[in-house]
Coordinates of C-alpha atoms in Angstrom, one line a residue:
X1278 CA 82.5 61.6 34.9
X1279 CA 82.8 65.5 35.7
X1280 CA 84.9 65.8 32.8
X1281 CA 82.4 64.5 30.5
X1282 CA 80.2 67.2 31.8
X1283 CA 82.7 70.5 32.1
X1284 CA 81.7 73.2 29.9
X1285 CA 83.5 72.3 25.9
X1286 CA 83.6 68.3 27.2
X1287 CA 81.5 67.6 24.3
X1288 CA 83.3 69.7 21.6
X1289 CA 86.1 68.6 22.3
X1290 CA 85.1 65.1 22.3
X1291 CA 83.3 65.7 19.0
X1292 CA 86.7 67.1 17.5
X1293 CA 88.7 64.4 18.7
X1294 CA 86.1 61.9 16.8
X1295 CA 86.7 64.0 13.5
X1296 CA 90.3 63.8 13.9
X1297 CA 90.6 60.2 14.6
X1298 CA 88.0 59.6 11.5
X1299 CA 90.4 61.8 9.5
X1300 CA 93.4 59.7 10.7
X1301 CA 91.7 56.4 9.9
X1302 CA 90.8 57.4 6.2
X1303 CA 93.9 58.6 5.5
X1304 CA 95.4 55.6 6.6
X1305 CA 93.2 54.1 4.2
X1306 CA 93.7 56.5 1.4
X1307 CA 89.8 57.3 1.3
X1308 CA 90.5 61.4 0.7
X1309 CA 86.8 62.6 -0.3
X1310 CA 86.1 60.9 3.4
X1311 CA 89.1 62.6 5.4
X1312 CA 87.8 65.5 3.8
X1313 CA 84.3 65.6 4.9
X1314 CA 85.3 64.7 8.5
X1315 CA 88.4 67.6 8.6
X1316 CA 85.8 70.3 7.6
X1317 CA 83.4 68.4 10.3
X1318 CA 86.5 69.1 12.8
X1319 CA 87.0 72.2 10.5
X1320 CA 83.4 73.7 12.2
X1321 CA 84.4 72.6 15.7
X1322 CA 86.8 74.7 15.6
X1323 CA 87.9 77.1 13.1
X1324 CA 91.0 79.0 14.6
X1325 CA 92.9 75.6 14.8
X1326 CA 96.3 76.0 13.0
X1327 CA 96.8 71.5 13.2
X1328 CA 93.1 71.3 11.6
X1329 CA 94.2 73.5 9.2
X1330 CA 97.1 71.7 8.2
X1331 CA 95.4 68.8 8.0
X1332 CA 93.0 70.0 5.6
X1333 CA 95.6 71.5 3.4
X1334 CA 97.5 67.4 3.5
X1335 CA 94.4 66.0 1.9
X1336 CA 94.2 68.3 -0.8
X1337 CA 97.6 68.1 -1.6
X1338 CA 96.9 64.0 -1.3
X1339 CA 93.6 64.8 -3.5
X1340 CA 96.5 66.6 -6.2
X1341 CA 99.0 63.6 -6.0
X1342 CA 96.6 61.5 -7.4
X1343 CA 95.5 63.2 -10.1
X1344 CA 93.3 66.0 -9.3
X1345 CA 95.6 68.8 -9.9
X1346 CA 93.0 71.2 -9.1
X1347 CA 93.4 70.7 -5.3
X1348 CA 96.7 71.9 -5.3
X1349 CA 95.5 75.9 -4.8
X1350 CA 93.3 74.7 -2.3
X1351 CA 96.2 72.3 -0.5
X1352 CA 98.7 75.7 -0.4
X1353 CA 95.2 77.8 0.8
X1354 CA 95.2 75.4 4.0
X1355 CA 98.8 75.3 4.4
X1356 CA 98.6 78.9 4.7
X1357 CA 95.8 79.2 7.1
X1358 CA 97.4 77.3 9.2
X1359 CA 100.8 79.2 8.9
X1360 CA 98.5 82.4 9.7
X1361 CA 96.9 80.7 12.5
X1362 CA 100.4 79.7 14.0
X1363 CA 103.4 81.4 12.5
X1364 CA 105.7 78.7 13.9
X1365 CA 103.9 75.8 12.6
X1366 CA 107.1 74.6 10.5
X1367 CA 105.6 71.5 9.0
X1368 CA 103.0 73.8 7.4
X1369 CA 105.6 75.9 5.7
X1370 CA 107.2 72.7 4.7
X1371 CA 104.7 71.2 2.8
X1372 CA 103.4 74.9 1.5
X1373 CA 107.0 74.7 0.6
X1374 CA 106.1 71.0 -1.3
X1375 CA 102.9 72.3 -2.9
X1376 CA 104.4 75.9 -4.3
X1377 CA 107.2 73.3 -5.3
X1378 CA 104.6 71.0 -7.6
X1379 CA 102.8 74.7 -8.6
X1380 CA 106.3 76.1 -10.3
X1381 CA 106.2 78.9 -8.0
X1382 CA 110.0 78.3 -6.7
X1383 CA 110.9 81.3 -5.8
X1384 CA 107.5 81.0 -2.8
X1385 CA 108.8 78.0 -2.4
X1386 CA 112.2 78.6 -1.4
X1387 CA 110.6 81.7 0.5
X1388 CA 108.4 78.8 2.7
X1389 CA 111.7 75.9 2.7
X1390 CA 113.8 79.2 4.2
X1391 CA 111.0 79.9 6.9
X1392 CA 111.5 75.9 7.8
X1393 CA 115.3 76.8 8.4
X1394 CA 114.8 79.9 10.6
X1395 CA 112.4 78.1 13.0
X1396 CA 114.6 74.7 13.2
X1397 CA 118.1 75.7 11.9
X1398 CA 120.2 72.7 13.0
X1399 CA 117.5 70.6 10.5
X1400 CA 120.2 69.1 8.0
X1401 CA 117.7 67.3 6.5
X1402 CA 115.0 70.4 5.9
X1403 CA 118.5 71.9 4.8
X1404 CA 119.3 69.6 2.1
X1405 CA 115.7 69.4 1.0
X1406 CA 115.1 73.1 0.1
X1407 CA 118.6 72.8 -1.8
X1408 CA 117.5 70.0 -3.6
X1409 CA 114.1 71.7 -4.4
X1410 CA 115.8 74.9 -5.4
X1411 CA 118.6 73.6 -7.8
X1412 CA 116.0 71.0 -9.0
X1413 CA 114.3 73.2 -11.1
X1414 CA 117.3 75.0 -13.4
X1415 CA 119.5 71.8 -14.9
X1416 CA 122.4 74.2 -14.6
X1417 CA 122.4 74.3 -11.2
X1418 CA 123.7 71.3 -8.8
X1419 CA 122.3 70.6 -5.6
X1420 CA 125.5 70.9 -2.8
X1421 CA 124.1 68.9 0.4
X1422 CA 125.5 69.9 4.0
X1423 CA 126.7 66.9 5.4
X1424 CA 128.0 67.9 9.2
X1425 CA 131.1 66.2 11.0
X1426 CA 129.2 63.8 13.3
X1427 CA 129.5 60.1 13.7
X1428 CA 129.6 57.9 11.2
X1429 CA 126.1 55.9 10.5
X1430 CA 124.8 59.4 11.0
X1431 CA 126.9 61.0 7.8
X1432 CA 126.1 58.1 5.8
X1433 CA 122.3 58.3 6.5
X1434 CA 122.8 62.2 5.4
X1435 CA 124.2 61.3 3.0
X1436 CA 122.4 58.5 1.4
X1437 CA 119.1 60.8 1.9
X1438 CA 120.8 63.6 0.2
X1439 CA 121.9 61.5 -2.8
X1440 CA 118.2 60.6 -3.3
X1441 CA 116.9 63.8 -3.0
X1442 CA 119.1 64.4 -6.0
X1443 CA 121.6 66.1 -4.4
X1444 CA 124.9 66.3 -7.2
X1445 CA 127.7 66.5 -4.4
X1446 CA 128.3 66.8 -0.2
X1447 CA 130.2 69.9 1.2
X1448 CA 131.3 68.6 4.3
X1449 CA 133.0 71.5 6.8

């Protein structure tokens, strides 16, 4: 009962509504209603790099389906949140997948590199950027790392790296 009652109780029960209404529309794909609750949580608390991201994940969603506009808006988010908390690597990741969509490759490598320096033993985040980079100029084939480890693991690599697009595997 007294921590219903310490001081930012009820803000902080108010943002965790918002977020959990966020959650539950995504989960049900309804976008314009994720993104009326996110600016909600958005309001509650503005310096929140998470909240941030979130917002910039239904945009991009909003710019899957069709509404290409949102895309700007998705790599705004993505960035606040970046600026909010430099090491927020998921945010650089997808800024990474929005610049991607945009044509910007060259930002997007930029924000796929960033993902590396903050988690460099992330094969996969590895292969991905390659893939995105060499994606975009049919001269150039996509090489995935595959590292010496046990078996079911290089296969799964593998296999991911292959459907990424991925034209061949350097192992060391």
């Amino acid at each position: 009962d007294s921590l219903s009652t310490a001081p930012g109780a009820a803000t902080s029960y108010a943002l965790a509504e918002q977020v959990n209404a966020v959650l539950a529309a995504l989960t049900e794909s309804k976008l314009g209603e994720a993104s009326q609750f996110i600016n909600a949580a958005l309001k509650l608390d503005t310096s929140n790099a998470s909240l941030h991201f979130l917002n910039g994940l239904v945009y991009h969603l909003m710019a899957r389906q069709g509404d290409v506009s949102k895309l700007d808006t998705a790599v705004e988010g993505y960035r606040t949140a970046i600026r909010f908390d430099a090491g927020h690597w998921v945010a650089h990741e997808f800024l990474g997948l929005a610049l991607f969509e945009k044509r910007e490759y060259m930002d997007a490598l930029a924000s796929f590199a960033e993902v590396l320096l903050l988690r460099p033993d992330d094969i996969e985040a590895l292969n991905r950027a390659m893939a995105d980079f060499c994606g975009s100029d049919r001269r150039l084939l996509a090489v995935a790392y595959l590292p010496w480890t046990d078996g079911a693991e290089m296969v799964a690599i593998a296999q991911e790296a292959i459907e990424l697009g991925c034209g061949a595997v350097m192992v060391p």
